[in-house]
Structures are given as structure tokens and as C-alpha cells.
Amino acid sequence: MADELVHYDVVGGTATITLDSPHNRNALSAQLRRELSEALANAASDDAVRVIVLTHTGPVFCAGMDLKEARGAGAGDQGVNEFPKILEQLWTSPKPVVARLAGPARAGGIGMVAACDIAVAVPEATFAFSEVRIGVVPAVISLTVLPRLNPRAAHELFLTGDTFDARRAVEIGLLNSATSDLDAEVARFVKALAAGGPKALAETKALLSRPRPATPSDGFEEMLGLSAKFFASEEGQEGILAFAQKRKPNWVPQD
């Protein structure tokens, strides 16, 4: 539809979700939040989807919350109240999510980048936790950003609101890579992710988010059960057989 702000397309097992609200720098307006949440739900429930790519039109990936909508609203009516659902959908999606940034991200936009499993940007992309500069707190996004960031960098950048470039974003853990050949890098990650078993990928994502046991010994019993379950599963047995037969498992998208 011409008036939609989020486009959803599935090709070859990859769902591409495109933010298309360049007139306000892809700010998280009520309509964009609603459509983005719906697109993420569709991708998560579609068995044909193996990997999700979150990208954008226009020069800016996402400028954060829509400040025009926030102006004059009470605490209970702020759009940020709906934002945790989107971050949760990205963080817990059973399908790996790749963020593709051809431009800057600010505030809540960075929260979404951090919630994705893989994030790639052009070298010219810039970032800033600009909340303190307008008298607000990067509270909600801290839950996805802080697990990614070097603690010293997090203190500096959250407290100063200073702008930083893609090179530093890689250094502190926000991005996986910064490259001028953005589409080729995204395609490389998508191909690598699609090679994994769908159920194994979903469980591995959940594993990465679990609290760590105090010692390895405290976790071996649970992890042994999980490992043995997947070795014996239909997906695991197909992967083992494919390895022995020197072919791709049946879940790998056809070239």
C-alpha cells in the first residue's frame, strides 16, 4: 500500500522489513511502530522465513521516538510505552535478525540495532544516545544496548550524548562490521545464518540470552540434556546424514 510506513517482503527464505518514513527520518511514530510489530510477528510465524533483514529507505535508519507525538502527552500516553514489545520481538525472534544501516541511527533506533543478532552499517553511518541532550533517559533501550557495549564506552556515550562513527560502533560491540559494500556483507551473513537448522538456530538464540551458571559444573546437566535432545532430533539426524553424504541439509535454501 502506498501509505504504509513499513514494507514486508519474503524472497528465498529471507524476510526483508523496510522502514519507509523518510519524511521524519524513520522516527518511531504510532503507525510505524504498529506496522513494524506486525511485520516482525509475520516473519516469526512464517515457516518459509529463515532470516529477517531490517533495513530502511532514505538517508536515516531510525531517529528514535517521534518527538512530535511525544510533545504534550502524559506518561501513560507516551509512544515509548509500546516500544518494549518491538525490542522484545527483535531480541527473542526465533529467526536471526540482521540490521542493515545505510545511514545514521539515534536513541531508539540504536536500541533496535542492538536488539538484532547481527548489525552492519556503511562507514559513514553515525550514532548517538541523544536522550540526555533533550532531558530524557535511555531507559528502555538500555536493556538491549548494555549487553552489547563495552561498559566504559556505555558510560561515556550514554552520559555525554556525543556522536560516534561506525568504526567506533564496531570497536565497542554495537556493530559487527562497517563496510562500503553493504549489500554484499548483508548477503554474506544471511547465507551463513540460513545454513543453520531452523530449530537449532531458535534454541541457540535462546541459549545466548540465558543467565550463565555460576560454574560450568552447575550447567552441565541441563546443557547435556539439551545437546542430546538435538543430536537425536529429526533436524539433528538430517544434519548428521547430510554431513556424511557431503550434501547440504534439507533446510538450506536453494541457490
mmCIF file of C-alpha atoms in Angstrom:
data_model
loop_
_atom_site.group_PDB
_atom_site.id
_atom_site.type_symbol
_atom_site.label_atom_id
_atom_site.label_comp_id
_atom_site.label_asym_id
_atom_site.label_seq_id
_atom_site.Cartn_x
_atom_site.Cartn_y
_atom_site.Cartn_z
ATOM 1 C CA MET A 1 0.000 0.000 0.000
ATOM 2 C CA ALA A 2 1.216 3.484 -0.859
ATOM 3 C CA ASP A 3 0.531 4.857 2.621
ATOM 4 C CA GLU A 4 2.230 2.095 4.606
ATOM 5 C CA LEU A 5 5.370 3.028 6.524
ATOM 6 C CA VAL A 6 6.804 -0.491 6.812
ATOM 7 C CA HIS A 7 7.172 -2.833 3.847
ATOM 8 C CA TYR A 8 7.362 -6.614 4.218
ATOM 9 C CA ASP A 9 8.738 -8.893 1.510
ATOM 10 C CA VAL A 10 9.832 -12.540 1.528
ATOM 11 C CA VAL A 11 12.227 -13.817 -1.140
ATOM 12 C CA GLY A 12 14.220 -17.048 -0.969
ATOM 13 C CA GLY A 13 13.647 -17.559 2.741
ATOM 14 C CA THR A 14 14.643 -14.003 3.701
ATOM 15 C CA ALA A 15 12.022 -11.608 5.066
ATOM 16 C CA THR A 16 13.038 -8.007 4.421
ATOM 17 C CA ILE A 17 11.354 -5.443 6.670
ATOM 18 C CA THR A 18 11.879 -1.906 5.387
ATOM 19 C CA LEU A 19 11.197 1.263 7.380
ATOM 20 C CA ASP A 20 9.828 3.751 4.849
ATOM 21 C CA SER A 21 9.074 7.025 6.607
ATOM 22 C CA PRO A 22 11.893 9.244 5.340
ATOM 23 C CA HIS A 23 9.907 12.467 5.857
ATOM 24 C CA ASN A 24 10.560 12.169 9.621
ATOM 25 C CA ARG A 25 13.821 10.198 9.428
ATOM 26 C CA ASN A 26 12.021 6.904 10.076
ATOM 27 C CA ALA A 27 11.056 8.052 13.551
ATOM 28 C CA LEU A 28 9.077 5.586 15.630
ATOM 29 C CA SER A 29 5.615 7.050 15.116
ATOM 30 C CA ALA A 30 2.494 5.205 16.221
ATOM 31 C CA GLN A 31 1.816 3.958 12.690
ATOM 32 C CA LEU A 32 5.397 2.824 12.127
ATOM 33 C CA ARG A 33 5.502 1.029 15.481
ATOM 34 C CA ARG A 34 2.268 -0.789 14.733
ATOM 35 C CA GLU A 35 3.308 -1.861 11.243
ATOM 36 C CA LEU A 36 6.802 -2.863 12.356
ATOM 37 C CA SER A 37 5.423 -5.050 15.142
ATOM 38 C CA GLU A 38 3.017 -6.704 12.701
ATOM 39 C CA ALA A 39 5.812 -7.369 10.205
ATOM 40 C CA LEU A 40 8.024 -8.920 12.882
ATOM 41 C CA ALA A 41 5.160 -11.146 14.030
ATOM 42 C CA ASN A 42 4.521 -12.264 10.455
ATOM 43 C CA ALA A 43 8.183 -13.151 9.937
ATOM 44 C CA ALA A 44 8.402 -15.051 13.210
ATOM 45 C CA SER A 45 5.359 -17.192 12.406
ATOM 46 C CA ASP A 46 6.155 -17.913 8.744
ATOM 47 C CA ASP A 47 7.894 -21.285 8.315
ATOM 48 C CA ALA A 48 9.195 -20.148 4.923
ATOM 49 C CA VAL A 49 11.240 -17.387 6.584
ATOM 50 C CA ARG A 50 14.736 -18.362 7.683
ATOM 51 C CA VAL A 51 16.348 -14.943 8.246
ATOM 52 C CA ILE A 52 14.990 -11.425 8.798
ATOM 53 C CA VAL A 53 16.687 -8.286 7.447
ATOM 54 C CA LEU A 54 15.674 -4.956 8.999
ATOM 55 C CA THR A 55 16.516 -2.034 6.721
ATOM 56 C CA HIS A 56 15.241 1.384 5.616
ATOM 57 C CA THR A 57 14.646 3.885 2.858
ATOM 58 C CA GLY A 58 16.004 7.425 2.961
ATOM 59 C CA PRO A 59 19.267 8.688 4.440
ATOM 60 C CA VAL A 60 18.499 7.752 8.089
ATOM 61 C CA PHE A 61 17.937 4.275 9.547
ATOM 62 C CA CYS A 62 15.872 5.490 12.503
ATOM 63 C CA ALA A 63 15.895 8.728 14.510
ATOM 64 C CA GLY A 64 14.256 7.214 17.600
ATOM 65 C CA MET A 65 10.853 8.057 19.056
ATOM 66 C CA ASP A 66 8.642 10.524 17.198
ATOM 67 C CA LEU A 67 9.102 13.667 19.306
ATOM 68 C CA LYS A 68 6.168 15.460 17.684
ATOM 69 C CA GLU A 69 3.850 12.767 19.006
ATOM 70 C CA ALA A 70 5.567 12.836 22.399
ATOM 71 C CA ARG A 71 5.070 16.578 22.856
ATOM 72 C CA GLY A 72 2.352 17.363 25.415
ATOM 73 C CA ALA A 73 1.472 13.727 26.178
ATOM 74 C CA GLY A 74 1.350 12.383 29.716
ATOM 75 C CA ALA A 75 3.482 9.475 30.928
ATOM 76 C CA GLY A 76 0.729 6.957 30.259
ATOM 77 C CA ASP A 77 0.197 8.179 26.714
ATOM 78 C CA GLN A 78 3.807 8.249 25.508
ATOM 79 C CA GLY A 79 4.608 6.112 22.487
ATOM 80 C CA VAL A 80 7.643 4.706 24.273
ATOM 81 C CA ASN A 81 5.237 2.533 26.263
ATOM 82 C CA GLU A 82 4.763 0.401 23.132
ATOM 83 C CA PHE A 83 8.453 0.185 22.294
ATOM 84 C CA PRO A 84 9.472 -2.699 24.605
ATOM 85 C CA LYS A 85 7.276 -5.053 22.558
ATOM 86 C CA ILE A 86 9.270 -4.282 19.411
ATOM 87 C CA LEU A 87 12.624 -4.703 21.150
ATOM 88 C CA GLU A 88 11.399 -7.974 22.657
ATOM 89 C CA GLN A 89 10.261 -9.214 19.231
ATOM 90 C CA LEU A 90 13.689 -8.489 17.760
ATOM 91 C CA TRP A 91 15.622 -9.920 20.717
ATOM 92 C CA THR A 92 13.590 -13.140 21.052
ATOM 93 C CA SER A 93 12.740 -13.742 17.394
ATOM 94 C CA PRO A 94 13.249 -17.443 16.591
ATOM 95 C CA LYS A 95 14.664 -16.305 13.236
ATOM 96 C CA PRO A 96 18.028 -14.485 13.242
ATOM 97 C CA VAL A 97 17.679 -10.753 12.552
ATOM 98 C CA VAL A 98 20.220 -8.709 10.583
ATOM 99 C CA ALA A 99 20.153 -4.896 10.804
ATOM 100 C CA ARG A 100 21.214 -3.148 7.597
ATOM 101 C CA LEU A 101 22.099 0.516 8.091
ATOM 102 C CA ALA A 102 22.830 2.756 5.121
ATOM 103 C CA GLY A 103 22.676 5.799 7.397
ATOM 104 C CA PRO A 104 22.576 7.114 10.972
ATOM 105 C CA ALA A 105 20.694 5.781 13.976
ATOM 106 C CA ARG A 106 19.792 7.655 17.122
ATOM 107 C CA ALA A 107 18.325 6.751 20.502
ATOM 108 C CA GLY A 108 15.552 4.170 19.991
ATOM 109 C CA GLY A 109 16.940 3.382 16.570
ATOM 110 C CA ILE A 110 20.125 2.193 18.252
ATOM 111 C CA GLY A 111 18.015 0.144 20.643
ATOM 112 C CA MET A 112 16.646 -1.767 17.660
ATOM 113 C CA VAL A 113 20.124 -2.222 16.171
ATOM 114 C CA ALA A 114 21.320 -3.674 19.472
ATOM 115 C CA ALA A 115 18.308 -5.994 19.671
ATOM 116 C CA CYS A 116 19.210 -7.555 16.310
ATOM 117 C CA ASP A 117 21.581 -10.530 16.189
ATOM 118 C CA ILE A 118 23.838 -9.064 13.513
ATOM 119 C CA ALA A 119 24.277 -5.380 12.599
ATOM 120 C CA VAL A 120 26.081 -3.985 9.567
ATOM 121 C CA ALA A 121 26.445 -0.334 8.540
ATOM 122 C CA VAL A 122 28.181 1.840 5.995
ATOM 123 C CA PRO A 123 31.296 3.610 7.321
ATOM 124 C CA GLU A 124 29.512 6.985 7.055
ATOM 125 C CA ALA A 125 26.758 5.972 9.487
ATOM 126 C CA THR A 126 26.783 7.799 12.811
ATOM 127 C CA PHE A 127 25.211 7.040 16.161
ATOM 128 C CA ALA A 128 24.279 8.924 19.334
ATOM 129 C CA PHE A 129 22.406 8.223 22.540
ATOM 130 C CA SER A 130 20.869 11.664 22.348
ATOM 131 C CA GLU A 131 18.329 11.223 25.140
ATOM 132 C CA VAL A 132 20.147 13.222 27.819
ATOM 133 C CA ARG A 133 20.530 16.137 25.400
ATOM 134 C CA ILE A 134 16.738 16.614 25.457
ATOM 135 C CA GLY A 135 16.305 15.802 29.139
ATOM 136 C CA VAL A 136 15.166 12.192 28.930
ATOM 137 C CA VAL A 137 16.755 8.864 29.882
ATOM 138 C CA PRO A 138 17.811 5.968 27.569
ATOM 139 C CA ALA A 139 15.997 3.610 29.909
ATOM 140 C CA VAL A 140 14.130 1.173 27.660
ATOM 141 C CA ILE A 141 16.922 0.810 25.117
ATOM 142 C CA SER A 142 19.469 0.168 27.863
ATOM 143 C CA LEU A 143 18.061 -3.356 28.158
ATOM 144 C CA THR A 144 19.211 -4.262 24.648
ATOM 145 C CA VAL A 145 22.180 -1.899 24.313
ATOM 146 C CA LEU A 146 24.089 -2.521 27.538
ATOM 147 C CA PRO A 147 24.560 -6.281 26.939
ATOM 148 C CA ARG A 148 26.332 -5.359 23.687
ATOM 149 C CA LEU A 149 28.502 -2.416 24.722
ATOM 150 C CA ASN A 150 31.856 -2.126 26.415
ATOM 151 C CA PRO A 151 30.965 -0.724 29.900
ATOM 152 C CA ARG A 152 33.370 2.245 29.725
ATOM 153 C CA ALA A 153 32.018 3.229 26.320
ATOM 154 C CA ALA A 154 28.441 2.865 27.558
ATOM 155 C CA HIS A 155 29.055 5.280 30.434
ATOM 156 C CA GLU A 156 30.726 7.815 28.176
ATOM 157 C CA LEU A 157 28.200 7.698 25.349
ATOM 158 C CA PHE A 158 25.029 7.451 27.445
ATOM 159 C CA LEU A 159 26.084 10.354 29.673
ATOM 160 C CA THR A 160 27.513 12.705 27.051
ATOM 161 C CA GLY A 161 25.147 12.032 24.174
ATOM 162 C CA ASP A 162 28.129 12.508 21.864
ATOM 163 C CA THR A 163 28.001 11.332 18.258
ATOM 164 C CA PHE A 164 30.272 8.440 17.292
ATOM 165 C CA ASP A 165 31.062 6.805 13.970
ATOM 166 C CA ALA A 166 30.624 3.299 12.591
ATOM 167 C CA ARG A 167 34.256 2.391 13.195
ATOM 168 C CA ARG A 168 33.856 3.026 16.912
ATOM 169 C CA ALA A 169 30.480 1.283 16.907
ATOM 170 C CA VAL A 170 32.301 -1.863 15.768
ATOM 171 C CA GLU A 171 35.013 -1.426 18.404
ATOM 172 C CA ILE A 172 32.549 -1.167 21.299
ATOM 173 C CA GLY A 173 30.312 -4.045 20.166
ATOM 174 C CA LEU A 174 27.295 -2.263 18.674
ATOM 175 C CA LEU A 175 28.035 -3.322 15.082
ATOM 176 C CA ASN A 176 29.516 -6.474 13.606
ATOM 177 C CA SER A 177 31.069 -4.623 10.690
ATOM 178 C CA ALA A 178 31.202 -1.340 8.806
ATOM 179 C CA THR A 179 31.654 -1.626 5.067
ATOM 180 C CA SER A 180 31.081 0.300 1.863
ATOM 181 C CA ASP A 181 29.813 -2.909 0.217
ATOM 182 C CA LEU A 182 26.777 -3.089 2.468
ATOM 183 C CA ASP A 183 24.599 -5.404 0.401
ATOM 184 C CA ALA A 184 27.378 -7.940 -0.104
ATOM 185 C CA GLU A 185 28.091 -8.015 3.637
ATOM 186 C CA VAL A 186 24.424 -8.469 4.493
ATOM 187 C CA ALA A 187 24.150 -11.236 1.896
ATOM 188 C CA ARG A 188 27.181 -12.965 3.421
ATOM 189 C CA PHE A 189 25.589 -13.006 6.860
ATOM 190 C CA VAL A 190 22.181 -14.062 5.522
ATOM 191 C CA LYS A 191 23.724 -17.025 3.680
ATOM 192 C CA ALA A 192 25.689 -18.097 6.761
ATOM 193 C CA LEU A 193 22.640 -17.847 9.025
ATOM 194 C CA ALA A 194 20.370 -19.728 6.611
ATOM 195 C CA ALA A 195 22.812 -22.652 6.682
ATOM 196 C CA GLY A 196 21.828 -23.406 10.284
ATOM 197 C CA GLY A 197 18.931 -25.659 11.234
ATOM 198 C CA PRO A 198 15.799 -23.593 11.985
ATOM 199 C CA LYS A 199 15.093 -25.209 15.347
ATOM 200 C CA ALA A 200 18.781 -25.222 16.279
ATOM 201 C CA LEU A 201 19.050 -21.519 15.490
ATOM 202 C CA ALA A 202 16.000 -20.680 17.594
ATOM 203 C CA GLU A 203 17.307 -22.690 20.559
ATOM 204 C CA THR A 204 20.800 -21.234 20.180
ATOM 205 C CA LYS A 205 19.335 -17.705 20.272
ATOM 206 C CA ALA A 206 17.535 -18.618 23.495
ATOM 207 C CA LEU A 207 20.763 -20.119 24.860
ATOM 208 C CA LEU A 208 22.681 -16.900 24.223
ATOM 209 C CA SER A 209 20.172 -14.950 26.321
ATOM 210 C CA ARG A 210 20.108 -17.286 29.310
ATOM 211 C CA PRO A 211 21.751 -16.321 32.599
ATOM 212 C CA ARG A 212 25.120 -18.013 32.933
ATOM 213 C CA PRO A 213 25.527 -20.611 35.712
ATOM 214 C CA ALA A 214 27.993 -19.755 38.445
ATOM 215 C CA THR A 215 30.335 -22.515 37.251
ATOM 216 C CA PRO A 216 30.343 -24.852 34.223
ATOM 217 C CA SER A 217 29.572 -27.755 36.541
ATOM 218 C CA ASP A 218 26.309 -26.076 37.563
ATOM 219 C CA GLY A 219 25.101 -26.089 33.976
ATOM 220 C CA PHE A 220 26.382 -29.338 32.509
ATOM 221 C CA GLU A 221 23.348 -31.479 33.388
ATOM 222 C CA GLU A 222 20.857 -29.113 31.735
ATOM 223 C CA MET A 223 23.079 -28.464 28.730
ATOM 224 C CA LEU A 224 23.771 -32.169 28.250
ATOM 225 C CA GLY A 225 20.049 -32.841 28.067
ATOM 226 C CA LEU A 226 19.597 -30.073 25.500
ATOM 227 C CA SER A 227 22.541 -31.233 23.417
ATOM 228 C CA ALA A 228 21.485 -34.894 23.404
ATOM 229 C CA LYS A 229 17.916 -33.904 22.500
ATOM 230 C CA PHE A 230 19.086 -32.066 19.402
ATOM 231 C CA PHE A 231 21.571 -34.761 18.361
ATOM 232 C CA ALA A 232 18.651 -37.237 18.379
ATOM 233 C CA SER A 233 16.115 -34.868 16.807
ATOM 234 C CA GLU A 234 14.857 -35.130 13.236
ATOM 235 C CA GLU A 235 16.736 -31.949 12.366
ATOM 236 C CA GLY A 236 19.938 -33.143 14.009
ATOM 237 C CA GLN A 237 19.797 -36.521 12.317
ATOM 238 C CA GLU A 238 19.242 -34.844 8.930
ATOM 239 C CA GLY A 239 22.277 -32.628 9.527
ATOM 240 C CA ILE A 240 24.443 -35.586 10.502
ATOM 241 C CA LEU A 241 23.314 -37.573 7.457
ATOM 242 C CA ALA A 242 23.891 -34.607 5.138
ATOM 243 C CA PHE A 243 27.416 -34.225 6.513
ATOM 244 C CA ALA A 244 28.130 -37.909 5.874
ATOM 245 C CA GLN A 245 26.703 -37.696 2.352
ATOM 246 C CA LYS A 246 28.580 -34.476 1.603
ATOM 247 C CA ARG A 247 25.414 -32.536 0.721
ATOM 248 C CA LYS A 248 23.510 -29.584 2.121
ATOM 249 C CA PRO A 249 20.835 -30.323 4.739
ATOM 250 C CA ASN A 250 17.262 -30.058 3.533
ATOM 251 C CA TRP A 251 16.666 -26.768 5.362
ATOM 252 C CA VAL A 252 19.275 -24.790 3.382
ATOM 253 C CA PRO A 253 17.556 -22.533 0.801
ATOM 254 C CA GLN A 254 18.256 -23.489 -2.788
ATOM 255 C CA ASP A 255 20.605 -21.157 -4.654
#
